[in-house]
XYZ file of C-alpha atoms in Angstrom:
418
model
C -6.820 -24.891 -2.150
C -10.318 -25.419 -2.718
C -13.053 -23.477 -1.070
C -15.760 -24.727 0.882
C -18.604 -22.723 0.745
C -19.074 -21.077 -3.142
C -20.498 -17.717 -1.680
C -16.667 -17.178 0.027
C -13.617 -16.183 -2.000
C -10.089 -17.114 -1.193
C -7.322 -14.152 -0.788
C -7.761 -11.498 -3.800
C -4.735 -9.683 -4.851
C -4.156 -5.579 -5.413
C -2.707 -5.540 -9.426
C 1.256 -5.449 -8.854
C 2.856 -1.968 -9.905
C 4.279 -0.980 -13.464
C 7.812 -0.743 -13.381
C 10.000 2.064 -14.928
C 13.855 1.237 -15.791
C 16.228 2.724 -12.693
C 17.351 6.023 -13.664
C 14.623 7.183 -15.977
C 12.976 10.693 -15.267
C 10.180 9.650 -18.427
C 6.719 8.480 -17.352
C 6.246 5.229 -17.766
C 4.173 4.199 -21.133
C 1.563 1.454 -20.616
C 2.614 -1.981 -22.043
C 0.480 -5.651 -22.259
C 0.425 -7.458 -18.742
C 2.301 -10.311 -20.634
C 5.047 -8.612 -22.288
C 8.051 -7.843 -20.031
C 11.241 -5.829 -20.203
C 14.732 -7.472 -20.655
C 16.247 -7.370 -17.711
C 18.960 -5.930 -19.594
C 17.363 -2.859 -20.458
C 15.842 -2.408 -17.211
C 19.439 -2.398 -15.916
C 21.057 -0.096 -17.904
C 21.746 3.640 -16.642
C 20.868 6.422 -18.370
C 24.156 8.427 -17.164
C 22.086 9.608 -13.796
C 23.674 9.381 -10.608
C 20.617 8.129 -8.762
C 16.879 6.839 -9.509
C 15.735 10.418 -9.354
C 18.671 11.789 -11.310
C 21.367 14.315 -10.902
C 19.151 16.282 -8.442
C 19.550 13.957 -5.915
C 23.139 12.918 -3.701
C 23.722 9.262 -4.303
C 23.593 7.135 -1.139
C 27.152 6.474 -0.383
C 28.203 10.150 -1.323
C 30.217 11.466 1.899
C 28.164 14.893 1.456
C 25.758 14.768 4.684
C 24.006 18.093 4.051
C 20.243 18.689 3.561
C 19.634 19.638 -0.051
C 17.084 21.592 -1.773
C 15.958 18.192 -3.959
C 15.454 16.880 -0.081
C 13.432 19.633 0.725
C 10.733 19.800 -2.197
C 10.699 16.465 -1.805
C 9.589 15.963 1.591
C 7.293 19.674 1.417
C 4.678 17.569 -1.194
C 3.602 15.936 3.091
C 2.082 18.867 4.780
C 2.960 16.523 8.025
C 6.583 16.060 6.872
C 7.370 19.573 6.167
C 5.301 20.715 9.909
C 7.751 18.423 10.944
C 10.926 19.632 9.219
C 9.791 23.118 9.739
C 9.922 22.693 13.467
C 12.757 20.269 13.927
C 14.967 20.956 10.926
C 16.644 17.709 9.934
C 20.107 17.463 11.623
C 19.815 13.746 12.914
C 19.284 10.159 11.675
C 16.426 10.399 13.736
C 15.061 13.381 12.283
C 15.175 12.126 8.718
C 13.889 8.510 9.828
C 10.766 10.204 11.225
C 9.634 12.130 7.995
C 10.399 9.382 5.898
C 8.004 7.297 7.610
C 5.790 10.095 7.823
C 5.994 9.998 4.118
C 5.638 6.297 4.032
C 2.805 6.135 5.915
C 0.885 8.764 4.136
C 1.717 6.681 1.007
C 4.317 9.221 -0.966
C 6.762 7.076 -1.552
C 8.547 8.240 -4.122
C 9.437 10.833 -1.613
C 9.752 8.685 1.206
C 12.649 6.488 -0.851
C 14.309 10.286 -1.417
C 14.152 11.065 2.843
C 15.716 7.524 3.763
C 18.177 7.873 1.352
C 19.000 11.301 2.975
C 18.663 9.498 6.208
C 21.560 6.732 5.000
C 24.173 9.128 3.838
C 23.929 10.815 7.180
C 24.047 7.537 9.267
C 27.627 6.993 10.874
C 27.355 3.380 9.644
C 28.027 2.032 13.374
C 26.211 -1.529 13.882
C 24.907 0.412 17.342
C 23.115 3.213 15.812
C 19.292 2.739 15.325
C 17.838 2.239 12.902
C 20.653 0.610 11.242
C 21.990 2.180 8.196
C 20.654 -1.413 6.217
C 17.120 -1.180 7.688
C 17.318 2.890 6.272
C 18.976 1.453 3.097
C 16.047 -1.458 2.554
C 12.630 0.738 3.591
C 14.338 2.993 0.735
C 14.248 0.562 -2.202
C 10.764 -0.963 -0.859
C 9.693 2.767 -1.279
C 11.042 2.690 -4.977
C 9.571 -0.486 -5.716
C 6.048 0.766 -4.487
C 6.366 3.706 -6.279
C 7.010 1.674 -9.619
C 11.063 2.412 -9.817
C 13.644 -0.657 -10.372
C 16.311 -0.319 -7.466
C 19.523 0.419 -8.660
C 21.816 -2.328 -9.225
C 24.582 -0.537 -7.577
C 22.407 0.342 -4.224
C 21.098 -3.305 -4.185
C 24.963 -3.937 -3.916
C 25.587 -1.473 -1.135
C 22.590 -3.029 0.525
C 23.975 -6.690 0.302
C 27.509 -5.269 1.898
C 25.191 -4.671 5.194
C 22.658 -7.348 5.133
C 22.362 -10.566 2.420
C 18.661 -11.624 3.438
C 17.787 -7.721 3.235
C 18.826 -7.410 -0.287
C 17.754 -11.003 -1.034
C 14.336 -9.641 0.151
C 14.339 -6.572 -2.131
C 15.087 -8.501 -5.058
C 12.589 -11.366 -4.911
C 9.761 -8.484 -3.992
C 10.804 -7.090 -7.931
C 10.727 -9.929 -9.368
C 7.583 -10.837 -8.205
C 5.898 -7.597 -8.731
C 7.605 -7.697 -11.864
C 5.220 -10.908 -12.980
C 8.065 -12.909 -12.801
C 7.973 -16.903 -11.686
C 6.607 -16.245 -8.096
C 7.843 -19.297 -6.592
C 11.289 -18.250 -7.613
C 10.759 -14.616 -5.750
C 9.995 -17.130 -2.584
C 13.104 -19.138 -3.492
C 15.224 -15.711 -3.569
C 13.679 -14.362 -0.534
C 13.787 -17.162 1.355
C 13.854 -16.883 5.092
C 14.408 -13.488 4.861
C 11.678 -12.353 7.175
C 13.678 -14.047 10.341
C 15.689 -10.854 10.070
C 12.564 -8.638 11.119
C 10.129 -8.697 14.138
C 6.897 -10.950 13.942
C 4.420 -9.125 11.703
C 6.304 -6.102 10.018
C 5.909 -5.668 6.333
C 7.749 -8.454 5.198
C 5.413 -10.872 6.330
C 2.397 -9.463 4.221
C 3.822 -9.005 1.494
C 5.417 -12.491 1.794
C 2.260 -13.996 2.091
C 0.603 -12.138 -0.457
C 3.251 -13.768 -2.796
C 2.418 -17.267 -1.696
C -1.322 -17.017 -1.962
C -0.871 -15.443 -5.425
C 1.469 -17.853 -6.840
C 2.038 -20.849 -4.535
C -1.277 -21.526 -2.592
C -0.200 -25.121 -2.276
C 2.264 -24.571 -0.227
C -0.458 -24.053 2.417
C -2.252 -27.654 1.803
C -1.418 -30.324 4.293
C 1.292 -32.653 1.619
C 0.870 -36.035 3.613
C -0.555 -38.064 1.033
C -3.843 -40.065 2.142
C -4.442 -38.290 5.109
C -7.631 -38.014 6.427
C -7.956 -33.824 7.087
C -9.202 -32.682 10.781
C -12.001 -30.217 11.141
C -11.760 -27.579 13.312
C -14.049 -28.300 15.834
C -17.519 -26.580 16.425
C -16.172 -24.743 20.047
C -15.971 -20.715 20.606
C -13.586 -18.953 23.020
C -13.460 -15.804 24.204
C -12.205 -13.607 26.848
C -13.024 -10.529 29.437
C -10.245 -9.915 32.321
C -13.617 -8.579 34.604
C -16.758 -7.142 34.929
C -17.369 -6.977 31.381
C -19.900 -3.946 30.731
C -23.598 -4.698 29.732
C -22.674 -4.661 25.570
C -19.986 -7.376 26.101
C -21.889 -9.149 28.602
C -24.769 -9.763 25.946
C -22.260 -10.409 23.586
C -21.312 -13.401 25.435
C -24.797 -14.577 25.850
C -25.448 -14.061 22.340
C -22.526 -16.652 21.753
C -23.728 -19.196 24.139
C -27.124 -19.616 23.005
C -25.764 -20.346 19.239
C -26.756 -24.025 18.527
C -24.378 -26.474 17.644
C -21.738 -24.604 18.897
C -19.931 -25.046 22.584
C -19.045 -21.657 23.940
C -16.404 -20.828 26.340
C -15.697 -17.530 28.074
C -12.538 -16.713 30.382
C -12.179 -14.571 33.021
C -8.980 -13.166 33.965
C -8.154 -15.162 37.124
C -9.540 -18.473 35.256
C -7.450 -17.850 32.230
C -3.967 -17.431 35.056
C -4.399 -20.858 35.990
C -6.109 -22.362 33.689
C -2.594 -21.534 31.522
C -0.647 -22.282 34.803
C -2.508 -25.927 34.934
C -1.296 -26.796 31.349
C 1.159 -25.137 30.034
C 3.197 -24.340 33.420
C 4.214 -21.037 35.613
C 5.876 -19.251 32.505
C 2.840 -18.962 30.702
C 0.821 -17.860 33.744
C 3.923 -15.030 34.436
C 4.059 -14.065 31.009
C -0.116 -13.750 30.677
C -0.596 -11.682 34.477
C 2.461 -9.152 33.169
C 0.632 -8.409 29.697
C 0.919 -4.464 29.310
C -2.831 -4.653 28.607
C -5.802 -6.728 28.549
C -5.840 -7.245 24.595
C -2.550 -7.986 24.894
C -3.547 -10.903 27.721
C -6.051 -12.029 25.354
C -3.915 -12.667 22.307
C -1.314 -14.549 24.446
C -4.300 -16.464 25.844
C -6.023 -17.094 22.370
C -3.400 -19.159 20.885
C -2.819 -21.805 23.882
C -6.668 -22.199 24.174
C -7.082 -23.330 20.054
C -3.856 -24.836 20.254
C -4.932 -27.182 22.922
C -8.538 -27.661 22.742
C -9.025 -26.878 18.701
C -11.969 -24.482 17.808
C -13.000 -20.756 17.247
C -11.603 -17.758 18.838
C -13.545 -14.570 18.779
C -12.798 -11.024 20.612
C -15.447 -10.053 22.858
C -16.344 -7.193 21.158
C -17.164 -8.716 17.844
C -19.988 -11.327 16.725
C -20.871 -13.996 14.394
C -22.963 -11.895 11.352
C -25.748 -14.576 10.593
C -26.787 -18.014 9.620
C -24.903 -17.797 6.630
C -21.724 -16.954 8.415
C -22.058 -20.157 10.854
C -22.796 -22.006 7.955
C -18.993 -20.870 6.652
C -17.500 -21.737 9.646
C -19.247 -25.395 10.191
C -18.532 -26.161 6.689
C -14.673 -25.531 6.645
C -12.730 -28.666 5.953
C -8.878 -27.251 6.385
C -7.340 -27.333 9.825
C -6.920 -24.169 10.125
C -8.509 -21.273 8.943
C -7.436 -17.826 8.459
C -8.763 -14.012 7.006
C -7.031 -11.086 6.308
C -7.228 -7.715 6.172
C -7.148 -5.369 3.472
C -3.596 -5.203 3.491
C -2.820 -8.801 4.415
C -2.482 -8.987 7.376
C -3.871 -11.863 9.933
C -6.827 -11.182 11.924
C -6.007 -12.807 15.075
C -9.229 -11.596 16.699
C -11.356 -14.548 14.880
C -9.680 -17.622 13.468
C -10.084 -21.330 13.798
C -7.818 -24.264 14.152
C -7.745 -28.054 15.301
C -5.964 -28.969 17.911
C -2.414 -29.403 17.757
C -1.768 -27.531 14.682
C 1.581 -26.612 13.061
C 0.320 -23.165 12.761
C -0.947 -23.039 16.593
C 2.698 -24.482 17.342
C 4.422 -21.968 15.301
C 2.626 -19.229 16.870
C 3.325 -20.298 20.300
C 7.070 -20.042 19.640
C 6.822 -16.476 18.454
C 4.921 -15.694 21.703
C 7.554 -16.593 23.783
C 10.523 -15.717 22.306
C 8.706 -11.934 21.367
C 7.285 -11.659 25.264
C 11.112 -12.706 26.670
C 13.209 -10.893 24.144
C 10.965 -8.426 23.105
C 9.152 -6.934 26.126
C 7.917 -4.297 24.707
C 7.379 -4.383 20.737
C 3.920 -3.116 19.700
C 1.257 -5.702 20.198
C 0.529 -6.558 16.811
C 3.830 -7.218 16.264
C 4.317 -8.781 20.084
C 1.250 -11.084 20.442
C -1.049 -10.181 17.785
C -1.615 -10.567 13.865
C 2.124 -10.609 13.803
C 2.868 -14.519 14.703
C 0.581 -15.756 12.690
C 1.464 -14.444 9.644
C 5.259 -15.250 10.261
C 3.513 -18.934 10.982
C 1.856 -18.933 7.733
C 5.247 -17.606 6.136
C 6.791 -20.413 7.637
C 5.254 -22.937 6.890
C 5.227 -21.887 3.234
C 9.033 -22.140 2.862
C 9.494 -25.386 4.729
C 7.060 -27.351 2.266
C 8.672 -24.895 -0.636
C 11.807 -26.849 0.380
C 10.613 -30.168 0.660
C 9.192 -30.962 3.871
C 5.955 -32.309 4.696
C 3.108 -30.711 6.227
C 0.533 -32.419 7.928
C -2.582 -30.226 8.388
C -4.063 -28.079 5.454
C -4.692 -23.851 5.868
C -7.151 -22.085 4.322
C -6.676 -17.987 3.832
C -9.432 -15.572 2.992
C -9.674 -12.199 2.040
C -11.104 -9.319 3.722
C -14.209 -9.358 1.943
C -15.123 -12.497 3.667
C -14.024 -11.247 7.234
C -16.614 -8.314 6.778
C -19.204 -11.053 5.789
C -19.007 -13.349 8.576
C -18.526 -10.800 11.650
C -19.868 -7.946 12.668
């Protein structure tokens, strides 16, 4: 992908983790980015029963009780051991809640430890949530962050519940293991279908593809002419918006060059009603919450009329940031966050697009099946990520794709708004 404007930078990557041989309790010794472990070294077991060693119950052990290695390892969280010292840990529940705890505070060496602990003591039925494989795969994610090699023999057990989950595990090593990154795609594949629109699967999906396959994002039709996205703005406010937003609109509509368009709550009902139809006007009036009413708005306004869609509480920086956006040349164009994920509050695409298309399914499927996921993952940052993800592995296997993306980092979001 080429870049537009020379003062903007594409998607930057955070340096993939070391990784230590499965089994080991040495640290890890520094080695040359380009010089890699056989695989068959990496593999081999140093007589341990788990990653963490003899300490530790291996997954599929039939011994369900809380051990002492549990314990230290969930006290190094002072919010996982409030929690265990209040609740104890005698459900699946209870052990799925301080291992995300754990996760989420970023200890995930000790994380992997609690949702292994939360496996062994899962009943294995396909009706008990969260599913022993979804306990099973946020365990050897947590390994892999923390710069362990799954186990061979728990990638295995994985596999027994869930191909795509273990297919997913395996293509994230290789890939953080500096292998061929459009081979960790290839492995993956489709894996993400298995998930909900915009959990970690699709970052760290994308982040492969921007680090190793960009191209897969370029429209592939050979000789066509690209569209530019189109010099419009859209936003929206259900009512009354308060004096701060209200300027904030103005501000908008006296840019020059730019057409700007503002929704109200009743316009935006049958405005969607008038072109897309009573399903979208249903699904927009029963949002659980204004933002939520915007997002499913956002996506049929670009998608039909092509342009720029900004929240109402954010604002073009400067000059130099409408200079970025008039000077695009790729359909559609995207930033991220610092953790790669999709800002869907500012974005711009043509009319039409594959992307906008893509999105829209998501939408409906998540508002009909999926009532009430979170809103990132419902209407939000979610579905366009999976979008990008898709669209990745349909040109990775062959097909074409008519209208080019371009993907920025967060650096460049904090540039352009403010």
């Amino acid at each position: 992908m080429t870049n537009s404007s020379d003062s903007f930078s594409i998607h930057t990557f955070r340096p993939y983790r070391n990784k230590v041989a499965p089994f080991s309790t040495e640290v890890p010794q520094e080695t040359p980015e380009n010089v890699s472990t056989p695989l068959s070294v990496l593999m081999q077991s140093a007589n341990a029963n788990t990653p963490f060693g003899d300490a530790e119950l291996p997954v599929d052990s039939a011994d369900t009780h809380v051990t002492p290695f549990d314990v230290e390892s969930l006290s190094i969280d002072p919010q996982a051991k409030a929690y265990f010292d209040q609740r104890g840990i005698t459900t699946v529940h209870d052990a799925f809640i301080i291992a995300s705890i754990l996760h989420t505070n970023k200890n995930v060496k000790e994380a992997a430890v609690i949702y292994g602990l939360a496996f062994r003591i899962h009943p294995k039925r396909p009706d008990h949530y969260p599913l022993a494989q979804s306990l099973l795969q946020a365990r050897l994610l947590c390994m892999l962050k923390a710069g362990i090699r799954p186990p061979r023999r728990e990638i295995d057990i994985l596999r027994g519940y869930n191909i795509p989950f273990a297919n997913y595990i395996e293509g994230i090593d290789m890939a953080w293991d500096g292998q061929d990154g459009r081979a960790a795609l290839r492995h993956i594949g489709n894996a993400y279908e298995e998930f909900h629109t915009g959990e970690e699967i699709d970052s760290l999906y994308l982040e492969i593809v921007l680090k190793s396959a960009p191209d897969l994002l370029e429209s592939t039709e050979k000789g066509l002419s690209q569209r530019s996205i189109p010099k419009k703005l859209f936003m929206y406010w259900d009512h009354n918006p308060p004096a701060e937003i209200a300027a904030n609109f103005d501000f908008h509509r006296n840019i020059p060059g730019f057409k700007f368009k503002v929704f109200d709550k009743h316009e935006a009902a049958e405005w969607l009603y008038t072109n897309f139809g009573v399903e979208a006007r249903s699904i927009f009036l029963g949002a659980r919450h204004p933002v939520e009413a915007a997002d499913f708005l956002s996506v049929h306004v670009t998608q039909l009329c092509g342009g720029w869609w900004l929240d109402a509480g954010i604002r073009i920086r400067d000059e130099a940031a409408l200079r970025f956006m008039a000077e695009q040349t790729a359909s559609n164009v995207f930033l991220l966050t610092h953790n790669g994920v999709v800002h869907n509050n500012f974005y711009g695409t043509v009319a039409n697009s594959s992307i906008g298309a893509d999105c829209l399914l998501s939408l409906y499927k998540n508002s009909y099946l999926h009532h009430g996921l979170s809103r990132a993952y419902k209407t939000g940052s979610g579905v366009f990520n999976r979008a990008l993800n898709r669209r990745a592995w349909r040109v990775l296997q062959g097909f074409e794709a008519a209208d080019g993306v371009q993907v920025y980092d967060h650096t460049v979001f904090d540039r352009v708004i403010d």
